[in-house]
Coordinates of C-alpha atoms in Angstrom, one line a residue:
M45 CA -24.1 -45.2 -12.3
I46 CA -20.9 -45.7 -14.4
N47 CA -20.5 -42.9 -16.9
V48 CA -17.8 -42.4 -19.5
R49 CA -16.1 -39.0 -19.3
A50 CA -13.2 -39.5 -21.8
I51 CA -11.4 -42.2 -23.8
Y52 CA -7.7 -41.9 -24.7
L53 CA -5.7 -44.3 -27.0
G54 CA -2.3 -43.9 -28.5
N55 CA 1.5 -44.2 -28.1
E56 CA 4.4 -41.8 -28.4
A57 CA 3.9 -41.4 -32.2
E58 CA 0.1 -41.1 -32.6
A59 CA -3.0 -40.8 -30.4
Y60 CA -6.6 -39.9 -30.3
I61 CA -8.7 -38.4 -27.4
L62 CA -12.5 -38.0 -27.1
D63 CA -13.7 -36.2 -24.0
D64 CA -17.0 -34.9 -25.2
F65 CA -19.5 -37.2 -23.5
I66 CA -22.7 -36.3 -21.5
D67 CA -24.7 -38.4 -19.1
G68 CA -27.6 -38.8 -21.5
I69 CA -27.7 -40.1 -25.1
N70 CA -24.5 -39.6 -27.1
I71 CA -24.4 -40.4 -30.8
I72 CA -21.0 -40.6 -32.5
N73 CA -21.9 -40.0 -36.2
S74 CA -20.3 -39.3 -39.6
D75 CA -21.2 -39.2 -43.2
D76 CA -18.7 -41.8 -44.2
N77 CA -17.5 -45.2 -43.0
H78 CA -14.0 -46.2 -41.7
V79 CA -13.3 -42.9 -39.9
G80 CA -12.7 -44.4 -36.5
K81 CA -16.2 -44.7 -34.8
T82 CA -15.8 -48.4 -34.2
I83 CA -12.3 -48.1 -32.8
V84 CA -13.5 -45.5 -30.3
M85 CA -16.5 -47.8 -29.3
Q86 CA -14.3 -50.8 -28.9
S87 CA -11.6 -48.8 -27.0
I88 CA -14.2 -47.9 -24.4
M89 CA -15.2 -51.5 -23.8
F90 CA -11.6 -52.8 -24.0
A91 CA -10.5 -50.3 -21.4
M92 CA -13.3 -51.6 -19.2
G93 CA -12.1 -55.2 -19.4
S94 CA -13.8 -56.6 -22.5
E95 CA -12.0 -58.8 -25.0
A96 CA -10.3 -57.0 -28.0
M97 CA -12.6 -57.0 -31.0
F98 CA -11.0 -54.2 -33.1
P99 CA -11.0 -54.1 -36.9
H100 CA -8.4 -56.5 -38.3
N101 CA -6.1 -53.6 -39.4
F102 CA -5.9 -52.1 -35.9
K103 CA -3.2 -53.5 -33.6
P104 CA -4.3 -52.9 -30.0
K105 CA -1.0 -54.3 -28.6
E106 CA 0.8 -51.3 -30.0
Y107 CA -1.3 -48.8 -28.0
V108 CA -2.2 -47.8 -24.5
F109 CA -5.9 -47.2 -23.6
I110 CA -7.1 -44.9 -20.8
I111 CA -10.7 -44.3 -19.8
D112 CA -12.0 -41.7 -17.4
L113 CA -15.1 -42.9 -15.6
D114 CA -17.5 -41.2 -13.2
V115 CA -18.7 -43.9 -10.8
D116 CA -21.5 -42.5 -8.6
G117 CA -19.8 -39.2 -8.5
E118 CA -16.3 -40.5 -8.0
A119 CA -13.6 -40.0 -10.7
I120 CA -11.8 -43.2 -11.6
S121 CA -9.2 -43.5 -14.5
I122 CA -8.2 -46.9 -15.9
L123 CA -5.1 -47.5 -18.0
R124 CA -4.9 -50.7 -20.0
S125 CA -1.7 -51.9 -21.8
R126 CA -2.3 -55.3 -23.3
D127 CA -3.7 -57.3 -20.4
T128 CA -2.3 -55.3 -17.6
F129 CA -4.1 -52.4 -15.8
A130 CA -3.4 -49.4 -13.7
I131 CA -6.3 -47.7 -11.8
K132 CA -6.3 -44.2 -10.3
K133 CA -8.9 -43.8 -7.6
R134 CA -8.8 -40.8 -5.4
D135 CA -5.1 -40.4 -4.4
E136 CA -4.4 -44.1 -4.9
L137 CA -2.7 -45.8 -7.8
V138 CA -3.4 -49.6 -8.1
F139 CA -1.7 -52.0 -10.5
E140 CA -3.3 -55.2 -11.7
E141 CA -1.2 -57.7 -13.7
S142 CA -3.9 -59.8 -15.4
K143 CA -7.5 -59.6 -16.6
R144 CA -8.5 -61.9 -13.7
D145 CA -7.0 -59.5 -11.2
F146 CA -8.7 -56.5 -12.8
D147 CA -12.1 -58.4 -12.7
E148 CA -11.5 -58.7 -8.9
F149 CA -10.7 -55.0 -8.5
W150 CA -13.7 -54.1 -10.6
S151 CA -16.0 -56.3 -8.5
D152 CA -14.6 -54.9 -5.2
N153 CA -14.3 -51.3 -6.1
I154 CA -16.6 -50.3 -9.0
C155 CA -19.5 -52.7 -9.5
A156 CA -20.0 -56.2 -8.0
L157 CA -19.7 -59.1 -10.5
P158 CA -22.1 -61.9 -9.8
S159 CA -21.2 -65.6 -9.4
I160 CA -22.7 -68.5 -11.4
I161 CA -22.3 -72.2 -11.6
K162 CA -19.9 -72.9 -14.4
D163 CA -18.5 -76.4 -15.1
G164 CA -20.0 -77.6 -11.9
K165 CA -18.3 -74.9 -9.8
L166 CA -19.4 -71.6 -8.4
Q167 CA -17.3 -68.9 -10.0
R168 CA -17.5 -65.2 -10.4
V169 CA -18.1 -64.0 -14.0
G170 CA -15.6 -62.0 -15.8
L171 CA -16.0 -58.6 -17.4
P172 CA -16.0 -60.1 -21.0
L173 CA -19.4 -61.6 -20.1
F174 CA -20.7 -58.9 -17.7
N175 CA -20.2 -56.1 -20.2
Q176 CA -22.4 -57.9 -22.8
L177 CA -25.4 -56.8 -20.7
S178 CA -25.0 -53.4 -22.4
F179 CA -22.5 -53.7 -25.2
V180 CA -23.3 -54.5 -28.8
N181 CA -20.4 -54.8 -31.2
Q182 CA -20.6 -53.9 -34.9
T183 CA -19.4 -57.2 -36.3
P184 CA -19.7 -60.1 -36.1
R185 CA -23.3 -60.1 -34.8
N186 CA -25.1 -63.3 -34.0
T187 CA -28.4 -63.1 -32.1
S188 CA -28.1 -66.8 -31.3
S189 CA -24.8 -66.6 -29.3
L190 CA -22.5 -64.6 -27.2
I191 CA -19.2 -62.9 -28.1
G192 CA -16.4 -65.4 -27.3
S193 CA -16.3 -69.1 -26.8
Y194 CA -15.9 -69.6 -23.0
Y195 CA -19.3 -68.5 -21.8
K196 CA -22.5 -70.0 -23.2
K197 CA -26.0 -68.6 -23.5
D198 CA -27.1 -70.3 -20.3
D199 CA -24.2 -68.7 -18.4
F200 CA -25.5 -65.3 -19.6
K201 CA -29.0 -66.0 -18.3
E202 CA -27.7 -67.4 -15.0
M203 CA -25.7 -64.1 -14.7
V204 CA -28.9 -62.1 -15.2
F205 CA -30.7 -64.1 -12.6
A206 CA -27.8 -63.8 -10.2
I207 CA -27.7 -60.0 -10.5
V208 CA -31.4 -59.7 -9.5
G209 CA -31.1 -62.2 -6.6
L210 CA -32.5 -65.3 -8.4
D211 CA -29.2 -67.2 -8.5
A212 CA -29.9 -70.9 -8.7
R213 CA -29.9 -73.5 -11.5
Q214 CA -33.3 -74.6 -12.7
L215 CA -35.1 -76.7 -15.4
D216 CA -38.5 -75.8 -16.7
S217 CA -41.1 -78.6 -16.8
Q218 CA -40.8 -79.2 -20.5
A219 CA -37.0 -79.5 -20.3
E220 CA -37.3 -81.8 -17.3
R221 CA -39.8 -84.1 -19.2
E222 CA -37.4 -84.2 -22.2
L223 CA -34.5 -85.2 -20.0
K224 CA -36.5 -88.0 -18.3
D225 CA -37.6 -89.3 -21.7
R226 CA -34.0 -89.3 -22.9
K227 CA -32.9 -91.1 -19.8
G228 CA -35.5 -93.8 -20.3
K229 CA -34.3 -94.4 -23.8
L230 CA -30.7 -94.5 -22.8
K231 CA -31.3 -97.0 -20.0
T232 CA -33.1 -99.3 -22.6
R233 CA -30.2 -99.1 -24.9
R234 CA -27.8 -99.7 -22.1
K235 CA -29.5 -103.0 -21.3
E236 CA -29.5 -104.1 -24.9
L237 CA -25.7 -103.4 -25.2
A238 CA -25.0 -105.1 -21.9
K239 CA -26.7 -108.3 -23.1
L240 CA -24.9 -108.2 -26.4
V241 CA -21.5 -107.8 -24.6
R242 CA -22.3 -110.7 -22.3
D243 CA -23.2 -112.9 -25.2
L244 CA -20.0 -112.0 -27.1
R245 CA -17.7 -112.6 -24.2
E246 CA -16.3 -116.1 -24.1
S247 CA -15.9 -117.8 -20.8
G248 CA -12.4 -118.0 -19.6
T249 CA -11.0 -115.0 -21.5
S250 CA -8.8 -112.7 -19.6
L251 CA -11.2 -109.9 -19.9
A252 CA -14.1 -111.9 -18.7
A253 CA -12.1 -113.1 -15.7
I254 CA -10.8 -109.6 -14.9
S255 CA -13.7 -107.3 -15.6
P256 CA -17.1 -108.5 -16.9
T257 CA -19.3 -105.8 -18.3
A258 CA -21.3 -105.3 -15.1
D259 CA -18.1 -105.1 -13.0
R260 CA -16.4 -103.1 -15.6
E261 CA -19.0 -100.4 -15.3
E262 CA -18.7 -100.3 -11.6
T263 CA -14.9 -100.3 -11.7
S264 CA -15.0 -97.6 -14.4
R265 CA -17.2 -95.3 -12.3
F266 CA -15.0 -95.9 -9.2
V267 CA -11.8 -95.1 -11.2
E268 CA -13.6 -92.0 -12.6
Q269 CA -14.4 -90.8 -9.1
L270 CA -10.8 -91.3 -8.1
D271 CA -9.5 -89.5 -11.2
K272 CA -11.9 -86.6 -10.7
L273 CA -10.7 -86.1 -7.1
K274 CA -7.1 -86.5 -8.2
N275 CA -7.6 -83.9 -10.9
D276 CA -9.3 -81.5 -8.5
I277 CA -6.4 -81.9 -6.1
S278 CA -3.9 -81.3 -8.9
E279 CA -5.8 -78.2 -10.2
R280 CA -5.9 -76.6 -6.7
Q281 CA -2.2 -77.5 -6.2
K282 CA -1.4 -75.6 -9.4
L283 CA -3.5 -72.6 -8.3
R284 CA -1.8 -72.7 -4.9
N285 CA 1.6 -72.9 -6.4
H286 CA 0.8 -70.1 -8.8
A287 CA -0.5 -67.9 -5.9
Y288 CA 2.6 -68.8 -3.8
V289 CA 5.0 -67.9 -6.6
R290 CA 3.2 -64.6 -7.2
M291 CA 3.3 -63.9 -3.5
K292 CA 7.0 -64.5 -3.3
K293 CA 7.7 -62.4 -6.4
N294 CA 5.8 -59.5 -4.9
E295 CA 7.6 -60.0 -1.6
Q296 CA 10.9 -59.8 -3.5
L297 CA 9.7 -56.7 -5.4
R298 CA 8.7 -55.1 -2.2
R299 CA 12.2 -55.7 -0.7
E300 CA 13.8 -54.3 -3.8
L301 CA 11.6 -51.2 -3.8
G302 CA 11.9 -50.8 0.0
S303 CA 15.6 -50.8 -0.2
L304 CA 15.4 -47.7 -2.5
N305 CA 13.8 -45.7 0.3
R306 CA 17.0 -45.6 2.3
E307 CA 18.8 -42.3 2.1
L308 CA 22.2 -42.5 0.5
K309 CA 24.5 -40.1 2.4
T310 CA 27.4 -40.2 -0.1
G311 CA 25.7 -40.3 -3.5
S312 CA 22.6 -41.5 -5.4
I313 CA 21.4 -44.4 -7.6
V314 CA 22.2 -43.9 -11.3
C315 CA 21.8 -46.0 -14.5
L316 CA 25.3 -47.2 -15.5
D317 CA 24.2 -47.2 -19.2
C318 CA 22.9 -43.6 -19.5
G319 CA 23.7 -41.9 -16.2
S320 CA 20.0 -41.2 -15.4
K321 CA 18.8 -41.1 -11.8
A322 CA 15.3 -42.2 -13.0
I323 CA 14.1 -45.7 -12.1
G324 CA 10.8 -47.4 -13.1
Y325 CA 8.5 -50.4 -12.4
S326 CA 7.2 -52.4 -15.4
M327 CA 4.4 -54.9 -15.1
P328 CA 4.8 -58.3 -16.9
E329 CA 3.7 -58.4 -20.6
S330 CA 3.2 -54.6 -20.6
N331 CA 4.8 -52.0 -22.8
V332 CA 4.6 -49.3 -20.1
A333 CA 6.7 -48.6 -17.1
F334 CA 5.8 -46.5 -14.0
D335 CA 8.3 -43.9 -12.9
I336 CA 9.2 -44.6 -9.3
T337 CA 12.0 -42.2 -8.9
T338 CA 10.2 -40.2 -6.2
Q339 CA 9.6 -41.7 -2.8
D340 CA 5.8 -40.8 -2.9
M341 CA 5.4 -42.9 -6.1
R342 CA 7.3 -45.8 -4.6
Q343 CA 5.1 -45.7 -1.5
E344 CA 2.0 -45.9 -3.8
I345 CA 3.4 -49.0 -5.4
L346 CA 4.5 -50.5 -2.1
R347 CA 0.9 -50.1 -0.8
T348 CA -0.4 -51.9 -3.8
I349 CA 2.1 -54.7 -3.5
D350 CA 1.2 -55.1 0.2
Y351 CA -2.5 -55.5 -0.7
K352 CA -1.5 -58.1 -3.3
I353 CA 0.7 -60.0 -0.9
D354 CA -2.2 -60.1 1.6
D355 CA -4.5 -61.4 -1.1
Y356 CA -2.1 -64.1 -2.2
V357 CA -1.6 -65.2 1.4
G358 CA -5.3 -65.6 1.8
E359 CA -5.6 -67.5 -1.5
V360 CA -2.8 -69.9 -0.5
E361 CA -4.4 -70.6 2.8
R362 CA -7.9 -71.1 1.2
L363 CA -6.5 -73.5 -1.4
E364 CA -4.4 -75.4 1.2
K365 CA -7.6 -76.0 3.2
E366 CA -9.5 -77.2 0.0
I367 CA -6.5 -79.5 -0.9
R368 CA -6.6 -81.1 2.5
E369 CA -10.3 -81.7 2.4
L370 CA -10.0 -83.3 -1.1
Q371 CA -7.1 -85.5 0.0
I372 CA -9.2 -86.8 2.9
R373 CA -12.1 -87.6 0.5
F374 CA -9.7 -89.3 -1.9
T375 CA -8.2 -91.5 0.8
A376 CA -11.6 -92.4 2.2
L377 CA -12.9 -93.4 -1.2
A378 CA -9.8 -95.4 -2.1
E379 CA -10.2 -97.4 1.1
T380 CA -13.7 -98.4 0.3
R381 CA -12.6 -100.9 -2.4
E382 CA -9.5 -102.9 -3.2
I383 CA -8.5 -102.2 -6.8
S384 CA -5.5 -103.5 -8.7
L385 CA -3.5 -101.9 -11.5
I386 CA -4.9 -104.5 -13.9
D387 CA -8.5 -103.3 -12.9
I388 CA -7.5 -99.8 -13.8
I389 CA -5.9 -100.8 -17.1
S390 CA -8.9 -103.0 -18.0
V391 CA -11.3 -100.0 -17.8
K392 CA -9.0 -97.6 -19.5
D393 CA -8.1 -99.8 -22.5
D394 CA -10.2 -101.0 -25.4
Y395 CA -10.5 -104.7 -26.1
G396 CA -10.9 -106.4 -29.6
N397 CA -14.2 -106.4 -31.3
L398 CA -16.0 -105.2 -28.2
E399 CA -14.4 -101.8 -28.5
E400 CA -17.3 -99.9 -30.1
M401 CA -19.9 -101.4 -27.7
D402 CA -17.8 -100.5 -24.7
R403 CA -17.3 -97.0 -26.0
E404 CA -21.1 -96.6 -26.5
L405 CA -21.8 -98.0 -23.1
T406 CA -19.4 -95.6 -21.4
A407 CA -21.0 -92.7 -23.3
I408 CA -24.5 -93.8 -22.3
I409 CA -23.5 -94.1 -18.7
D410 CA -21.9 -90.7 -18.8
E411 CA -24.9 -89.1 -20.3
I412 CA -27.2 -90.7 -17.8
E413 CA -25.1 -89.4 -15.0
D414 CA -25.2 -85.9 -16.5
I415 CA -29.0 -86.1 -16.8
D416 CA -29.2 -87.2 -13.2
K417 CA -27.1 -84.2 -12.1
K418 CA -29.4 -81.8 -14.0
L419 CA -32.5 -83.4 -12.6
E420 CA -31.0 -83.2 -9.1
F421 CA -30.3 -79.5 -9.7
S422 CA -33.9 -79.1 -10.7
K423 CA -35.2 -80.7 -7.6
N424 CA -33.1 -78.4 -5.5
V425 CA -34.6 -75.3 -6.9
D426 CA -37.5 -74.1 -4.8
A427 CA -40.8 -73.9 -6.6
E428 CA -41.3 -70.3 -5.5
L429 CA -37.9 -69.4 -6.9
R430 CA -38.7 -71.0 -10.2
K431 CA -41.9 -69.0 -10.4
D432 CA -40.0 -65.8 -9.6
R433 CA -37.5 -66.6 -12.4
N434 CA -40.3 -67.1 -14.9
D435 CA -42.1 -64.0 -13.7
F436 CA -38.9 -61.9 -14.1
M437 CA -38.1 -63.2 -17.5
R438 CA -41.6 -62.6 -18.6
K439 CA -41.2 -58.9 -17.6
V440 CA -37.9 -58.7 -19.6
L441 CA -39.6 -60.2 -22.7
I442 CA -42.6 -57.9 -22.3
S443 CA -40.3 -54.9 -22.4
M444 CA -38.4 -56.3 -25.4
N445 CA -41.6 -56.9 -27.3
H446 CA -42.8 -53.4 -26.3
L447 CA -39.8 -51.8 -27.9
R448 CA -40.3 -54.0 -31.0
E449 CA -43.9 -53.0 -31.3
V450 CA -43.1 -49.3 -30.8
V451 CA -40.3 -49.2 -33.4
N452 CA -42.6 -51.0 -35.9
D453 CA -45.3 -48.4 -35.3
G454 CA -47.9 -51.0 -34.3
I455 CA -47.4 -53.3 -37.2
E456 CA -47.9 -56.9 -36.0
T457 CA -44.7 -58.8 -35.5
E458 CA -43.7 -62.1 -34.0
D459 CA -43.0 -61.9 -30.3
Y460 CA -39.5 -62.4 -28.8
D461 CA -39.6 -65.5 -26.5
D462 CA -36.0 -65.6 -25.3
L463 CA -32.8 -63.5 -24.7
F464 CA -31.3 -65.3 -27.7
T465 CA -32.6 -66.8 -30.9
T466 CA -32.2 -70.4 -31.8
N467 CA -29.0 -71.4 -33.7
N468 CA -30.9 -72.2 -36.9
K469 CA -33.0 -69.0 -36.9
P470 CA -30.8 -66.0 -36.1
Y471 CA -32.1 -62.6 -36.9
T472 CA -30.3 -60.7 -39.7
G473 CA -30.3 -57.2 -41.1
S474 CA -32.6 -54.6 -39.4
E475 CA -34.3 -57.4 -37.5
A476 CA -31.1 -58.2 -35.7
T477 CA -30.6 -54.5 -34.9
E478 CA -34.1 -54.3 -33.5
F479 CA -33.4 -57.4 -31.4
Y480 CA -30.3 -56.0 -29.8
L481 CA -31.9 -52.6 -29.2
A482 CA -34.8 -54.4 -27.5
R483 CA -32.6 -56.7 -25.4
V484 CA -30.2 -54.0 -24.2
Y485 CA -33.0 -51.7 -23.4
S486 CA -35.0 -54.3 -21.4
L487 CA -32.0 -55.6 -19.5
A488 CA -31.1 -52.1 -18.4
K489 CA -34.6 -51.4 -17.3
H490 CA -35.1 -54.6 -15.3
V491 CA -31.7 -55.7 -14.3
K492 CA -30.8 -52.1 -13.4
H493 CA -27.1 -52.6 -14.0
Q494 CA -24.9 -49.5 -13.8
L495 CA -23.0 -49.9 -17.0
P496 CA -23.0 -47.4 -19.8
I497 CA -24.9 -48.7 -22.9
V498 CA -22.6 -48.9 -25.8
I499 CA -24.1 -49.9 -29.2
D500 CA -21.8 -49.7 -32.2
S501 CA -23.6 -48.9 -35.5
F502 CA -27.0 -48.8 -33.9
R503 CA -28.6 -48.1 -37.2
A504 CA -26.9 -51.0 -39.0
E505 CA -28.6 -52.7 -41.9
E506 CA -30.9 -49.8 -42.8
L507 CA -32.8 -49.2 -39.5
S508 CA -35.0 -46.4 -40.8
T509 CA -35.0 -42.9 -39.4
R510 CA -38.6 -43.4 -38.4
R511 CA -37.8 -46.5 -36.3
E512 CA -34.8 -44.7 -34.8
D513 CA -37.0 -41.7 -33.7
L514 CA -39.4 -44.2 -32.1
A515 CA -36.7 -46.1 -30.2
L516 CA -34.6 -43.2 -28.8
P517 CA -37.4 -41.9 -26.4
L518 CA -37.4 -45.3 -24.7
Y519 CA -33.7 -45.1 -24.2
E520 CA -34.1 -41.6 -22.7
E521 CA -36.2 -43.2 -19.9
L522 CA -33.2 -45.2 -18.7
Q523 CA -30.9 -44.0 -16.0
N524 CA -27.8 -45.3 -17.9
Q525 CA -25.5 -43.3 -20.0
V526 CA -26.0 -44.2 -23.7
I527 CA -23.3 -44.1 -26.4
L528 CA -24.3 -45.0 -29.9
S529 CA -22.6 -44.8 -33.3
A530 CA -24.2 -44.3 -36.7
T531 CA -23.1 -43.6 -40.3
L532 CA -25.5 -41.2 -42.0
K533 CA -26.0 -40.9 -45.7
G534 CA -27.0 -38.2 -48.1
Q535 CA -29.5 -35.7 -46.7
E536 CA -29.3 -37.2 -43.2
A537 CA -25.8 -35.9 -42.6
G538 CA -25.8 -33.5 -39.7
K539 CA -29.3 -34.5 -38.6
Y540 CA -28.3 -34.7 -34.9
D541 CA -26.7 -31.3 -34.7
E542 CA -29.9 -29.4 -33.9
R543 CA -31.6 -32.1 -31.7
T544 CA -31.9 -31.3 -28.0
D545 CA -32.7 -34.9 -26.9
V546 CA -29.3 -36.3 -28.0
H547 CA -25.7 -35.1 -27.9
S548 CA -24.1 -35.2 -31.4
I549 CA -20.4 -36.1 -31.6
D550 CA -19.7 -35.5 -35.3
F551 CA -16.9 -37.4 -37.0
S552 CA -17.7 -36.0 -40.4
G553 CA -14.6 -34.8 -42.2
Y554 CA -12.3 -37.2 -40.3
A555 CA -9.8 -38.8 -42.6
V556 CA -10.6 -42.4 -43.6
N557 CA -8.5 -45.0 -41.7
H558 CA -6.5 -42.2 -39.9
L559 CA -8.2 -41.6 -36.6
L560 CA -5.0 -41.4 -34.7
S561 CA -2.6 -38.6 -35.4
E562 CA 0.3 -36.5 -34.0
D563 CA -2.1 -33.8 -33.1
Y564 CA -3.2 -35.6 -29.8
V565 CA 0.2 -36.9 -28.8
E566 CA 1.2 -34.1 -26.5
Q567 CA -2.1 -34.2 -24.6
F568 CA -2.0 -38.0 -24.5
M569 CA 1.5 -38.0 -23.0
R570 CA 0.4 -35.6 -20.3
K571 CA -2.4 -38.0 -19.4
L572 CA 0.2 -40.8 -19.2
E573 CA 2.3 -38.6 -16.9
S574 CA -0.6 -38.5 -14.5
F575 CA 0.0 -42.3 -14.1
N576 CA 3.7 -41.7 -13.9
V577 CA 4.1 -43.8 -17.0
K578 CA 6.8 -44.0 -19.6
L579 CA 6.3 -46.0 -22.9
N580 CA 8.4 -48.8 -24.4
V581 CA 10.9 -49.0 -21.6
K582 CA 13.2 -51.9 -22.2

């Protein structure tokens, strides 16, 4: 399991540290709002690779975030500065210069990230999606969608299936029927439009001679295939060139750092500006630098750079192979039909009063092709796998509805039927809070992910004490660490202090809008020193 031991955030002027977590249920609580609970909760997830979702008046680029984790008994510390990372694991110090690189490190060293079909390609999910298995932010909350715009609801479901070994695309029977009905209507409309276009075209016009509608469709599809292959080749060439440049930059950096290991018999390296013998390594787009004055620290960085060079070499070779294969396919396709420049122009340009019809025809053909692809995916999914997916999702929903029934103390409620609500009927208020509590609980129980559960403002929108008391025992059953936050009012203040089933982290008395202070700076700077870090090095 992945358990949080401490979270650090700050800079050389102000900082905050919370190192009072247990493996069970932690509740960060206060008797007032705006005392920093949300910043702490967001900092935990931000340090673990999520997108920044801090309150608007908090500027994360001005701070460094460090999280201490216990991963199956092994201590791991992660430092994040903007979108660069440093990771201390055992006696190693690893540097990652981007979120994508950190995703890869996380998957290889902490917890495997699943792969899903996205935009027609198999790709590994990133931590901004993966962390949503167990993380619920305070605002904005929308039970009908995910946080962020890149991943969609279906991507989340595919990720869940992939984690439990049911990774394949599928369509249920109702969706398949709807797609087939839609395809039938589109084909009828396509015939109607094709006849209208033929009637409107006058014999002898340049367009009719060059590309009648029927041939235009065929030519359009042919050109589209060529374009797609060309774009795929171009995309991989860009990735290859990017990997090659990064490989060369790391090789150059390695040579520069390696040259510093030579003993200087007659003197030492000094800064001509200030006379200091200290030297540092700064990652791109980061406001921290790592002190590499000592040979041991340089060797740590050299080992990291060697790993990166090997990775980039492998990536360049893989992309080179894919580019060659796509180029062969492009050449073979191009040789299947003679096509002139005027053919390409004729299918790419619009013509006179037929413009709207041609545009609609193209859209119809595209949609039919998209439906065909989805139906083909459906055929390729084994019937047994489809049944297993349905059975698994049924178990997840049963547990979600069990929690809802428990927290409503047996009062009859409408059953949840999906991991998300529909766009036009999202839950709001305490119903939304119950929905998130149910989904996070059920996914932890059935997916068995190792992530800590982090729910900011878990009593939002007046979730009653009675409902809370009914929900918490279900969370106690889970193996995951649980970190919750709550604002208590009136006579409820201090209610967790005497409870033995939860660990109370009391923020009452904290100054409003002043979580960070000078009081923690010295301890924060010592933590930075364990990474050999200096701040704001120009």
